[in-house]
GROMACS .gro file of C-alpha atoms in nm:
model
  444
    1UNK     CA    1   0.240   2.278  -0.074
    2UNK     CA    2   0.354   2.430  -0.414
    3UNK     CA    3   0.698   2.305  -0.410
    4UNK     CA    4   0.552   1.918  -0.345
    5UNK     CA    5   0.288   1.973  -0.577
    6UNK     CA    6   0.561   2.052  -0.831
    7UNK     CA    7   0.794   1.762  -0.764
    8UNK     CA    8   0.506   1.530  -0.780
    9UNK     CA    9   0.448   1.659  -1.129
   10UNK     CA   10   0.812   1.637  -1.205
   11UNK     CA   11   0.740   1.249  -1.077
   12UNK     CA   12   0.431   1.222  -1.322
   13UNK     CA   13   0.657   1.322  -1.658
   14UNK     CA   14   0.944   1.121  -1.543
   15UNK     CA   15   0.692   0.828  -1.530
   16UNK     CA   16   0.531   0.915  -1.894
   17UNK     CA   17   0.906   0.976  -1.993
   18UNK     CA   18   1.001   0.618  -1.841
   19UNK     CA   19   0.701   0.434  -2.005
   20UNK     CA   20   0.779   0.518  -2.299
   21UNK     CA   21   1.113   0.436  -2.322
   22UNK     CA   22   0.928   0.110  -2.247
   23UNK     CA   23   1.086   0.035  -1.895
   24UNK     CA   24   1.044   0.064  -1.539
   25UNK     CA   25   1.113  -0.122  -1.241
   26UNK     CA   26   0.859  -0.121  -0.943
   27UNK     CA   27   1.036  -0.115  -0.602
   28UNK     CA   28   0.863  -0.254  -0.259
   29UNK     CA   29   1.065  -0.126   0.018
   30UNK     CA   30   0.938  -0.392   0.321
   31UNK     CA   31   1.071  -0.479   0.661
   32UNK     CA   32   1.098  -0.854   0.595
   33UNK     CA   33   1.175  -0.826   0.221
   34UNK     CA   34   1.259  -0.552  -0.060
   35UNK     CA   35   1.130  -0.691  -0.344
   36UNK     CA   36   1.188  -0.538  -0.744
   37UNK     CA   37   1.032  -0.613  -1.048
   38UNK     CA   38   1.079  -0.494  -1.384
   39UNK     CA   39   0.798  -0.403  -1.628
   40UNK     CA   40   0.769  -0.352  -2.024
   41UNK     CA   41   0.553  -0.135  -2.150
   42UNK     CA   42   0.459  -0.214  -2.535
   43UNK     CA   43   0.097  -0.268  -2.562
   44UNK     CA   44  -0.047  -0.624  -2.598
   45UNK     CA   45   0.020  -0.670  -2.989
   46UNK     CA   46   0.381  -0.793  -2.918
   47UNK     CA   47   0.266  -1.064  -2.694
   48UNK     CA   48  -0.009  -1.200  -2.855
   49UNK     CA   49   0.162  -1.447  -3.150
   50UNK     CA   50   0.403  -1.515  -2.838
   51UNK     CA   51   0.195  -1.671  -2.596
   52UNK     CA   52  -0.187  -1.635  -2.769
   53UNK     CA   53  -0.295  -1.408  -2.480
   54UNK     CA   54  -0.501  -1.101  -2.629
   55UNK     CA   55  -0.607  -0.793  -2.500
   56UNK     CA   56  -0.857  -0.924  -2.285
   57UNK     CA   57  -0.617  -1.066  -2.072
   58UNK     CA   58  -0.621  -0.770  -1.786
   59UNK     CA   59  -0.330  -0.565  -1.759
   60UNK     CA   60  -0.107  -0.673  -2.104
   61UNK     CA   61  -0.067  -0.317  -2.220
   62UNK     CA   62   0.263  -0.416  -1.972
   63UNK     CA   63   0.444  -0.749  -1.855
   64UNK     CA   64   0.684  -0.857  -1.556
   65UNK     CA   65   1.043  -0.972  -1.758
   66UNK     CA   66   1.244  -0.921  -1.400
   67UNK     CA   67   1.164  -0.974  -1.059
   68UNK     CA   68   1.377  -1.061  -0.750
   69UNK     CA   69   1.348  -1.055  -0.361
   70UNK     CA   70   1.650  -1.019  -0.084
   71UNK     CA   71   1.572  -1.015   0.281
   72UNK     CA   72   1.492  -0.647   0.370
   73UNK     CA   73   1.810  -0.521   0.576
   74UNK     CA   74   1.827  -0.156   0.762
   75UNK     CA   75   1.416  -0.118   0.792
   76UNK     CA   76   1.187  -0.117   1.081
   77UNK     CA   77   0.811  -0.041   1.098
   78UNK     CA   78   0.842  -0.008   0.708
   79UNK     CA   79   1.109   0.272   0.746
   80UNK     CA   80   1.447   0.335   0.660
   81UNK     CA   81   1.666   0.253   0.992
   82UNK     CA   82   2.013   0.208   0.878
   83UNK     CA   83   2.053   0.392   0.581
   84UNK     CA   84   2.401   0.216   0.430
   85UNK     CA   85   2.215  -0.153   0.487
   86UNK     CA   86   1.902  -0.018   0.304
   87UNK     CA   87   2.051   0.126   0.015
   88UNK     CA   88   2.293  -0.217  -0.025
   89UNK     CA   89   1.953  -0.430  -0.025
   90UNK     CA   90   1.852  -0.223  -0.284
   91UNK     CA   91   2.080  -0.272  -0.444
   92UNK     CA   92   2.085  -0.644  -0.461
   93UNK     CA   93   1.735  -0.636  -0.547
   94UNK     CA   94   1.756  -0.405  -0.849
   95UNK     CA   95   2.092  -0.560  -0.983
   96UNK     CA   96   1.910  -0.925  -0.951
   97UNK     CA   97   1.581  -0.833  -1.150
   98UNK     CA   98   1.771  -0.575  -1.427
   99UNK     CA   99   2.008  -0.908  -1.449
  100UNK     CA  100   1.697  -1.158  -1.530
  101UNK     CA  101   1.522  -0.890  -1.757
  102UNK     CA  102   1.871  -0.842  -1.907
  103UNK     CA  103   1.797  -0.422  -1.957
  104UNK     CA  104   1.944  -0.143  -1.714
  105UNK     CA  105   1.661   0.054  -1.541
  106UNK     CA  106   1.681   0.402  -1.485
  107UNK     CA  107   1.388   0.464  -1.336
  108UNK     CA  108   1.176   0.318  -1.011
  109UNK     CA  109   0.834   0.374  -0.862
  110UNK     CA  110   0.819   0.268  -0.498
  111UNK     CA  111   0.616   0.264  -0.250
  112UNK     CA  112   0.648   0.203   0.127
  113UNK     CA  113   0.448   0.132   0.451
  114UNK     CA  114   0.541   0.321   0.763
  115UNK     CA  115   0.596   0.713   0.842
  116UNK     CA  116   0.250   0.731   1.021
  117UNK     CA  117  -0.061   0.772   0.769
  118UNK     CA  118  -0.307   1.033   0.831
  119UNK     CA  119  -0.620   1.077   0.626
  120UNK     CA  120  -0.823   1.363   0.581
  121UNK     CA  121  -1.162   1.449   0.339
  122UNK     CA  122  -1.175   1.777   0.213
  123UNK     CA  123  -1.404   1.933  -0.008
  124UNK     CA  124  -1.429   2.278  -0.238
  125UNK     CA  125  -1.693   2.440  -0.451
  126UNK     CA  126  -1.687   2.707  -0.731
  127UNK     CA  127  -1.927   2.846  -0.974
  128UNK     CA  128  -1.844   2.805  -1.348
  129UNK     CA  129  -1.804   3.125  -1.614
  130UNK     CA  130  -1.855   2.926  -1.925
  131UNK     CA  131  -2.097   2.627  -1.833
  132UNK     CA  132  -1.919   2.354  -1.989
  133UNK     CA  133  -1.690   2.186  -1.729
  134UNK     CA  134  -1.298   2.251  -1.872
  135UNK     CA  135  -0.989   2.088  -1.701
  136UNK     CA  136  -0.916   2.457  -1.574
  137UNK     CA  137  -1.252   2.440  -1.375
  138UNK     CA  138  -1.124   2.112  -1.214
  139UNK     CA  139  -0.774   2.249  -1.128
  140UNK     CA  140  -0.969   2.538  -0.993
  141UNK     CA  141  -1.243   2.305  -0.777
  142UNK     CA  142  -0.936   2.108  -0.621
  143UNK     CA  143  -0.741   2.384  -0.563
  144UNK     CA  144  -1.077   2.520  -0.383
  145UNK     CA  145  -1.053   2.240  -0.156
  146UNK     CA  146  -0.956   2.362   0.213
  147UNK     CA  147  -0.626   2.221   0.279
  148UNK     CA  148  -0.573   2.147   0.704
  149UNK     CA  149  -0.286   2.234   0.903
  150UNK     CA  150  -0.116   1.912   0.867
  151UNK     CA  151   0.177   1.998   1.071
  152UNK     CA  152   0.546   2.122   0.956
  153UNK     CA  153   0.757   1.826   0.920
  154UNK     CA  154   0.431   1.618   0.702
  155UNK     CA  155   0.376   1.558   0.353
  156UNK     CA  156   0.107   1.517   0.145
  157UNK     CA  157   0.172   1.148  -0.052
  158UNK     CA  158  -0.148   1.066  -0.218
  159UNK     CA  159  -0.452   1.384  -0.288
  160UNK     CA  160  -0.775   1.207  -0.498
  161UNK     CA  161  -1.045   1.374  -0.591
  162UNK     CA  162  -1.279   1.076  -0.474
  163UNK     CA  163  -1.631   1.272  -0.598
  164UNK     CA  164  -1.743   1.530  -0.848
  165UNK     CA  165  -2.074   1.703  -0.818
  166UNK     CA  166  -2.232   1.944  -1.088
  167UNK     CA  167  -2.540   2.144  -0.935
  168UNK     CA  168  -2.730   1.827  -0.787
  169UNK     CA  169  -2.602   1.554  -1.003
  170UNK     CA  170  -2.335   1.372  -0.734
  171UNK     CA  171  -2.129   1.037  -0.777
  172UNK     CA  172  -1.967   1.171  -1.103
  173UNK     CA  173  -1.621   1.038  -1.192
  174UNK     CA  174  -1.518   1.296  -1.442
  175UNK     CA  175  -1.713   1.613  -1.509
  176UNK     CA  176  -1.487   1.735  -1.762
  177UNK     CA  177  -1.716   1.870  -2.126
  178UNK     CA  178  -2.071   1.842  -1.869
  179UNK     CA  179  -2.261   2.114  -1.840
  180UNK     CA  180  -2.389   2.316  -1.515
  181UNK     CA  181  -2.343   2.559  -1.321
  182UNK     CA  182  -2.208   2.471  -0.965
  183UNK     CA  183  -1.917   2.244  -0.971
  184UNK     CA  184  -1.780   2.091  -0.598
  185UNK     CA  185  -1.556   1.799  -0.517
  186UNK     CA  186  -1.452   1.616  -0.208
  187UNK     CA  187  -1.077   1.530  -0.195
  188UNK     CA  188  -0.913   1.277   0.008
  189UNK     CA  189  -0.561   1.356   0.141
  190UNK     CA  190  -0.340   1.146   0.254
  191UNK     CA  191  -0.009   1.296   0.454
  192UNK     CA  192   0.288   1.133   0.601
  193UNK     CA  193   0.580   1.209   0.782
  194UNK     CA  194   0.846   1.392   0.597
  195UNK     CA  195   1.174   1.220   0.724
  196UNK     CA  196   1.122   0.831   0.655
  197UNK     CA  197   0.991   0.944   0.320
  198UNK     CA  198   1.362   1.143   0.248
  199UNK     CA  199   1.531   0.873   0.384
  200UNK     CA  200   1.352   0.645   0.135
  201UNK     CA  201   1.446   0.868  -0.181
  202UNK     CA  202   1.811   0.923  -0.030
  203UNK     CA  203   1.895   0.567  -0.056
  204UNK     CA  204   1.734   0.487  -0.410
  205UNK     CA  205   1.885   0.819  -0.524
  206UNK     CA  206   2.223   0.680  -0.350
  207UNK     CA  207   2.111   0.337  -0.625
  208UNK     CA  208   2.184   0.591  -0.910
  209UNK     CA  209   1.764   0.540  -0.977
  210UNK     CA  210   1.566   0.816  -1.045
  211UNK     CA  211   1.190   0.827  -0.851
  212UNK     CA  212   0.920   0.835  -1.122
  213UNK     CA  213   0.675   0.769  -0.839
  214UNK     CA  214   0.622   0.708  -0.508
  215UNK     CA  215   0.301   0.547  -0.315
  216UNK     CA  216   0.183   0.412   0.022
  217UNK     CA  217   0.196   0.041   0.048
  218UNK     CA  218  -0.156   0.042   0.220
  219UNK     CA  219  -0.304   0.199  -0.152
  220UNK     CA  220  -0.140   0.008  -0.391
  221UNK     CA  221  -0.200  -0.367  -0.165
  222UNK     CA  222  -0.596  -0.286  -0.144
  223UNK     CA  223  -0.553  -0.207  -0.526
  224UNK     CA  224  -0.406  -0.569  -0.560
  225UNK     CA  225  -0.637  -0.742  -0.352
  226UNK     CA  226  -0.943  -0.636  -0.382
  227UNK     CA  227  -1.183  -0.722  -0.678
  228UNK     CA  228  -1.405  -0.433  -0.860
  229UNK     CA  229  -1.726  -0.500  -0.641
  230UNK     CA  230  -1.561  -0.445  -0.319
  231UNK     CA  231  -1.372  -0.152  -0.443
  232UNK     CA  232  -1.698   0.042  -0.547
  233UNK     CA  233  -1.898  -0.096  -0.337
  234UNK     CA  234  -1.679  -0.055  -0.015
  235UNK     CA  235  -1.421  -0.267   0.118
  236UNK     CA  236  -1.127  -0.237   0.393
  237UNK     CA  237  -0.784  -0.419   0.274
  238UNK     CA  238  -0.565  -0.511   0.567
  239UNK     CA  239  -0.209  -0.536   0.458
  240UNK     CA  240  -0.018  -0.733   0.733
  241UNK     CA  241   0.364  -0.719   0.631
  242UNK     CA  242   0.667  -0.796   0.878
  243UNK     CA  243   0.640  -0.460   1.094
  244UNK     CA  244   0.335  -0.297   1.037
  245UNK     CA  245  -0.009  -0.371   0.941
  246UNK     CA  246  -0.125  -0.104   0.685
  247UNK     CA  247  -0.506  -0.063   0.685
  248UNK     CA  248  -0.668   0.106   0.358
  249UNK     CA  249  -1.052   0.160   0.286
  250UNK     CA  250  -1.199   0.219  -0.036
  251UNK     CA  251  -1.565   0.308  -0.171
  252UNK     CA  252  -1.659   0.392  -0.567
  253UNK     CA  253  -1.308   0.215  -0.680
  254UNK     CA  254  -1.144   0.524  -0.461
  255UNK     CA  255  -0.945   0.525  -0.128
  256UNK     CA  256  -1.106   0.699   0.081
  257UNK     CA  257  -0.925   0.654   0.394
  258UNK     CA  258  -0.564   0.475   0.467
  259UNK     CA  259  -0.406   0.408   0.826
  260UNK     CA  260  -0.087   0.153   0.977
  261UNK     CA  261  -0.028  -0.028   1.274
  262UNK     CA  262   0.348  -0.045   1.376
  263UNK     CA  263   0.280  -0.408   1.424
  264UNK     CA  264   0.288  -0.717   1.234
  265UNK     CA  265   0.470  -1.070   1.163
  266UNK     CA  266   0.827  -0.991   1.282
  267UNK     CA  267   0.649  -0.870   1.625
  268UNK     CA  268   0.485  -1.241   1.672
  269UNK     CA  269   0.829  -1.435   1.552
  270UNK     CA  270   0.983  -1.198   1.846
  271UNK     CA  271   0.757  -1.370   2.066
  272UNK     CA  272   0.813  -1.681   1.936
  273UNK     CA  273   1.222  -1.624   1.985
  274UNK     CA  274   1.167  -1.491   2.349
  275UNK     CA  275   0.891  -1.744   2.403
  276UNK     CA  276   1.110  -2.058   2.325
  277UNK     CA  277   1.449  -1.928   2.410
  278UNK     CA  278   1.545  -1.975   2.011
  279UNK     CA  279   1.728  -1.742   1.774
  280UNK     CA  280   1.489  -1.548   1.525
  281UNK     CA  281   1.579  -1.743   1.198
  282UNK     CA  282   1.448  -2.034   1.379
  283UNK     CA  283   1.147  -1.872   1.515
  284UNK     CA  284   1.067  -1.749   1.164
  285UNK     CA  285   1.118  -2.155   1.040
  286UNK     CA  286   0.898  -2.244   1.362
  287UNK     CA  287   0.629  -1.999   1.297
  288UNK     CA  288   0.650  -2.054   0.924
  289UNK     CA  289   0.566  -2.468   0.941
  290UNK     CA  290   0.403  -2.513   1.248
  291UNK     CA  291   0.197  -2.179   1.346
  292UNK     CA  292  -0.175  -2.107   1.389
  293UNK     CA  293  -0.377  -1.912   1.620
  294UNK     CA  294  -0.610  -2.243   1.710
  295UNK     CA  295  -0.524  -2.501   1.918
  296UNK     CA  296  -0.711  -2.871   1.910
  297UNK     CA  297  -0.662  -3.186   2.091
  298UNK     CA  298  -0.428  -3.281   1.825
  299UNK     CA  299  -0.180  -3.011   1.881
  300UNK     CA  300  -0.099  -3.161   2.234
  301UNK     CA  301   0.069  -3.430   2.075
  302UNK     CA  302   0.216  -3.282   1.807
  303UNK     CA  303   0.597  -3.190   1.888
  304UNK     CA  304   0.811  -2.966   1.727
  305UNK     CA  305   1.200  -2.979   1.768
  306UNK     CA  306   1.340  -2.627   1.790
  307UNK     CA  307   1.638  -2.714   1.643
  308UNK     CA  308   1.943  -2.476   1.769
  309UNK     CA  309   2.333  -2.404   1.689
  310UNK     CA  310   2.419  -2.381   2.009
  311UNK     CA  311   2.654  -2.691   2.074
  312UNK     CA  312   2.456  -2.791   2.340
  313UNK     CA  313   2.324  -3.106   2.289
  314UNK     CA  314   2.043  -3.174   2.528
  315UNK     CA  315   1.940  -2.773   2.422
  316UNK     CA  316   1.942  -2.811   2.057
  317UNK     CA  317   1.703  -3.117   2.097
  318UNK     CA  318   1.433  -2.924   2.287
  319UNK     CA  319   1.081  -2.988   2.179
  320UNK     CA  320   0.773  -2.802   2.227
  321UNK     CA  321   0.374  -2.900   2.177
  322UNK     CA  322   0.221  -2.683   1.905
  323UNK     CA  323  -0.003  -2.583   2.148
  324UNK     CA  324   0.221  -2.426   2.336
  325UNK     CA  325   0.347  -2.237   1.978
  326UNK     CA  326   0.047  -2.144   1.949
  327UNK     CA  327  -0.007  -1.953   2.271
  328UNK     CA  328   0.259  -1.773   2.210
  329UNK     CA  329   0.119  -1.666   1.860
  330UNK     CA  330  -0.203  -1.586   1.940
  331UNK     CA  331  -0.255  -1.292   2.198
  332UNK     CA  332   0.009  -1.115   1.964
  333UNK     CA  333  -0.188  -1.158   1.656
  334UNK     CA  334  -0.552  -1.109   1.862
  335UNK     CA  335  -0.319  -0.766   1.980
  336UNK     CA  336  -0.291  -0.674   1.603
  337UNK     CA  337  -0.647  -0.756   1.495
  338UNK     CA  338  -0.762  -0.543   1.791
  339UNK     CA  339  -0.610  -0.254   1.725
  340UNK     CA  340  -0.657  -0.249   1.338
  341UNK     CA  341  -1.036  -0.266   1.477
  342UNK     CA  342  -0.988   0.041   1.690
  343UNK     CA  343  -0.827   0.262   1.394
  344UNK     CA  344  -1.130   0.166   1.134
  345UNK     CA  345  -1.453   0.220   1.401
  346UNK     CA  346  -1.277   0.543   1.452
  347UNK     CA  347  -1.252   0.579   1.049
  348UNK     CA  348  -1.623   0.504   1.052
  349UNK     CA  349  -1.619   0.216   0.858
  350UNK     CA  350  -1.950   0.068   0.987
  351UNK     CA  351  -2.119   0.344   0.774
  352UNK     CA  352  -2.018   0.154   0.465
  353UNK     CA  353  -2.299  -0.004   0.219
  354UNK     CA  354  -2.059  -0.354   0.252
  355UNK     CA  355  -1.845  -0.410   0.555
  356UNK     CA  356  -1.599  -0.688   0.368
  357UNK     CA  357  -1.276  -0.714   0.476
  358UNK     CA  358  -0.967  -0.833   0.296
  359UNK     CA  359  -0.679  -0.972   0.460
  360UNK     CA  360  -0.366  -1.008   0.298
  361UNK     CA  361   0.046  -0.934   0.286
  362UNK     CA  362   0.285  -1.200   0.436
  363UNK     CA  363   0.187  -1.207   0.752
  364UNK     CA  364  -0.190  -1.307   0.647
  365UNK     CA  365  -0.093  -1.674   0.598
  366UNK     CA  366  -0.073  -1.775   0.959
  367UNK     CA  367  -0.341  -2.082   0.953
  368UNK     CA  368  -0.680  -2.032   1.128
  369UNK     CA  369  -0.615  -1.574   1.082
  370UNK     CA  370  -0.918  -1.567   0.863
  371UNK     CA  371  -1.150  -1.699   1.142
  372UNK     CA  372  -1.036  -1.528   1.368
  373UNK     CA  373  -1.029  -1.203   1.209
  374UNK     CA  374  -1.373  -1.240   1.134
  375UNK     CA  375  -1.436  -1.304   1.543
  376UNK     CA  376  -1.252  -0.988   1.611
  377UNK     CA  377  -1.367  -0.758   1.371
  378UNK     CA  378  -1.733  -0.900   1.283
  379UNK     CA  379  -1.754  -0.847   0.928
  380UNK     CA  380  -1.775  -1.127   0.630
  381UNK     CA  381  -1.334  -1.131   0.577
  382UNK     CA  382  -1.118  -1.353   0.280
  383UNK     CA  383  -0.776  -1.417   0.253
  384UNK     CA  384  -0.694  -1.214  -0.068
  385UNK     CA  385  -0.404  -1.260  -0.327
  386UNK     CA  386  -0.304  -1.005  -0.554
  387UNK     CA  387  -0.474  -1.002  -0.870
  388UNK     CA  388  -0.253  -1.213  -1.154
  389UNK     CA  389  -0.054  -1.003  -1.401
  390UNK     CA  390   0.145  -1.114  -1.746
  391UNK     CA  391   0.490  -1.320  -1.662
  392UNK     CA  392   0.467  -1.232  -1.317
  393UNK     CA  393   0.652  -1.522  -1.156
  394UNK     CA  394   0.470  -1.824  -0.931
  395UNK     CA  395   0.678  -1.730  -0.674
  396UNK     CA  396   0.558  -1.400  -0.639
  397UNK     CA  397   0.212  -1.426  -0.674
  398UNK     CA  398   0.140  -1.502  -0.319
  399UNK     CA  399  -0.039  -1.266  -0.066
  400UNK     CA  400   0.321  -1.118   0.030
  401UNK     CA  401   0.331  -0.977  -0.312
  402UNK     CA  402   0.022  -0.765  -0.323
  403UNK     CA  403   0.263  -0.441  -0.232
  404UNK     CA  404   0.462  -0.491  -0.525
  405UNK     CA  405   0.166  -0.588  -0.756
  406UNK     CA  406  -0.058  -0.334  -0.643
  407UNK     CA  407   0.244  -0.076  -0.774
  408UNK     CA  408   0.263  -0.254  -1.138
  409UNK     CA  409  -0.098  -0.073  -1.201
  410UNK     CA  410  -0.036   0.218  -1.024
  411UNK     CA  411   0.229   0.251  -1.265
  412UNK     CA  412   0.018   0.123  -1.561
  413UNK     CA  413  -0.290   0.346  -1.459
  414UNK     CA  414  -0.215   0.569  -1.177
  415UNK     CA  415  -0.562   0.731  -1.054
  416UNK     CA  416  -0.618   1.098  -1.097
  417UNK     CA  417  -0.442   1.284  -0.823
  418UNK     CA  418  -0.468   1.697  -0.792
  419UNK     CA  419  -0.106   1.713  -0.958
  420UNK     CA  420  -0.250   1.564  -1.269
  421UNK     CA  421  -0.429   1.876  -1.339
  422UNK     CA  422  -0.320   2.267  -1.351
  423UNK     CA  423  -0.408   2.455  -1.019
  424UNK     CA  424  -0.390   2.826  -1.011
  425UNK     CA  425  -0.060   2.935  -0.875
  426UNK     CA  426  -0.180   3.162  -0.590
  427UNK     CA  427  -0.406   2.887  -0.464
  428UNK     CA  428  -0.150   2.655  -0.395
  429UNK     CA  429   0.001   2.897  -0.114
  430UNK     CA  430  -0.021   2.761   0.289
  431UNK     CA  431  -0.362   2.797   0.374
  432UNK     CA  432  -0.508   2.844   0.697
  433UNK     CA  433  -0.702   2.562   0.930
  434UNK     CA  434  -1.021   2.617   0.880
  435UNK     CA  435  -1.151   2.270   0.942
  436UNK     CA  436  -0.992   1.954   0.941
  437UNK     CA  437  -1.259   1.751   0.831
  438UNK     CA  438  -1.453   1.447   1.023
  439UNK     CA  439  -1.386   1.265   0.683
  440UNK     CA  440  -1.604   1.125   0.476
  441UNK     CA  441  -1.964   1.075   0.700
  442UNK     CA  442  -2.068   1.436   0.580
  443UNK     CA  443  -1.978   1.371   0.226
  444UNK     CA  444  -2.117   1.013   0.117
   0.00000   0.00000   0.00000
């Protein structure tokens, strides 16, 4: 653990060192899409004769001058698959948006939705020498925290303290200069698996970019999409991209838990292609216009010509009802809600204050989802765009951006994470398992 805690440090001054050269570019690494956008950091003075927007207009302390999109190439289930195609897509993507913001980047933060999510909660206590909380003490209280046996080839991506407590005062966001005498914490960890992740930094160090950050898609989307009541009071964002669904839960404006589902839109335009005998770019037209996941009396008589390259006349002029489309669409989307169901009443999510549930990504904007979803999973659920953010362009301010969004304030305000702070040397050693944790029932 020492050697990732110290490159995620080395991460955390490259990003300082990055913002304030002024700079960045924000990378979402997708299976449909990669898509890049370039930020300037200069506080909200510069803008304000500009455009008359002061500093109560959100996030201006940075603004969006380049973004681009190119169809995702070499990725599957939100990993790297074929590394040369990856890196080339990029590529594109980062030479489009440094072309429109008309600077050269050096530096990316990106984030990424596959390599198997696994949460844990883990909590530490210590007694304090001097009374007065000091950052030391905190270092100390995280680096108390029992660390599980997460396997060998794992990392640890994301580690927030979610909850300070000082002798019986809980709920406390930062402790630091209180005064008491028993200081605990309970820590959520998230770990992934260790190859995708390389893969990932091979191919944007193969970019000549350097990583100033790196964060799971599932985080940074519920960060996007969901407003400040449902993060403190408790919400679950569901993140459905091209091929997985990530699945992230959060409670006091902290994640507390984060899962993904190796399914999501490119599975149901599969079905669509097998369904109707059509190639996929025409499924993904098909499911794109004339999808849904209800069928009325109406859709019997609606027909949709499939369209084809084939040569064959009498094939390329096929037509289908909708309702037969939307047969096809259905059971694979009711297969997706189902099983992001399973993963959250295992997370315990019915233990939540508020049960909402936000549904966003791409794959979210299949007509009739939001009714269903609500069906499948029986809680109050919205359709959720990412929140709006300075010169961020129309066309990516849909619910297929909230990845790439989300990662703008990560990398304006990145939560506290157990790197931010100095942990003892000899506690950051392998531990043994003494308990992995049943997460966060015992704690809240």
């Amino acid at each position: 653990m020492r050697q990732l805690y110290e490159s995620q440090r080395a991460m955390r001054n490259m990003r300082r060192a990055a913002m304030q050269r002024g700079v960045v570019a924000i990378l979402d690494v997708g299976t449909s899409k990669i898509a890049c956008l370039v930020l300037r950091f200069d506080g909200p003075e510069r803008f304000q004769s500009a455009d008359g927007v002061g500093s109560m207009a959100g996030q201006s302390s940075f603004r969006v001058i380049g973004a681009a999109t190119t169809r995702s190439r070499g990725v599957r289930f939100g990993e790297v698959d074929a590394m040369a195609e990856t890196e080339r897509a990029i590529r594109t993507a980062v030479q489009a948006a440094q072309k429109m913001a008309n600077v050269r980047v050096d530096h990316v933060i990106a984030c990424f939705s596959g390599a198997r999510p696994r949460s844990y909660g883990l909590d530490g206590a210590i007694d304090l020498h001097g009374g007065i909380v000091s950052e030391q003490d905190v270092g100390r209280v995280l680096a108390a925290c029992e660390v599980p046996d997460y396997g060998a080839d794992r990392e640890v991506l994301h580690a927030h303290p979610v909850n300070f407590s000082l002798d019986h005062r809980h709920g406390l966001a930062d402790p630091r200069g209180q005064i008491g005498n028993r200081l605990s914490t309970d820590m959520h960890l998230l770990t992934v698996d260790a190859p995708p992740v390389e893969a990932l930094l091979y191919c944007i160090k193969r970019c000549d970019l350097e990583l100033a950050g790196i964060a799971s898609s599932a985080y940074v989307s519920g960060m996007a999409s969901l407003v400040e009541d449902e993060q403190e009071l408790g919400a679950a964002c569901i993140d459905m991209g091209g091929g997985s669904t990530g699945i992230s839960v959060f409670m006091r404006k902290h994640m507390i838990y984060a899962d993904s589902v190796r399914l999501g839109g490119d599975h149901v335009t599969g079905d669509i292609a097998m369904g109707l005998q059509v190639p996929m770019a025409n499924a993904e037209r098909i499911k794109t216009f004339y999808g849904g996941v209800h069928a009325t009396g109406m859709d019997d008589r609606e027909k949709i010509e499939l369209g084809g390259q084939s040569g064959d006349w009498e094939k390329d002029r096929r037509t289908v009802s909708r309702t037969e489309l939307i047969g096809i669409m259905r059971p694979r989307v009711e297969e997706i809600l189902e099983e992001v169901k399973a993963r959250l009443d295992a997370a315990g999510f019915e233990h939540l204050p508020s049960q909402s549930i936000v549904l966003t990504g791409g794959g979210s904007q299949i007509p009739g989802l939001d009714g269903l979803a609500s069906r499948i999973l029986g809680q109050q659920v919205r359709l959720g765009r990412p929140l709006r953010v300075q010169g961020l362009p129309q066309a990516a301010t849909g619910p297929a951006f909230s990845g790439a969004v989300g990662l703008t304030l990560f990398a304006a305000s990145p939560q506290d994470e157990c790197w931010d702070f100095e942990i003892p040397a000899e506690k950051t050693g392998a531990r043994s398992l003494r308990r992995a944790m049943k997460w966060f029932k015992d704690n809240w």
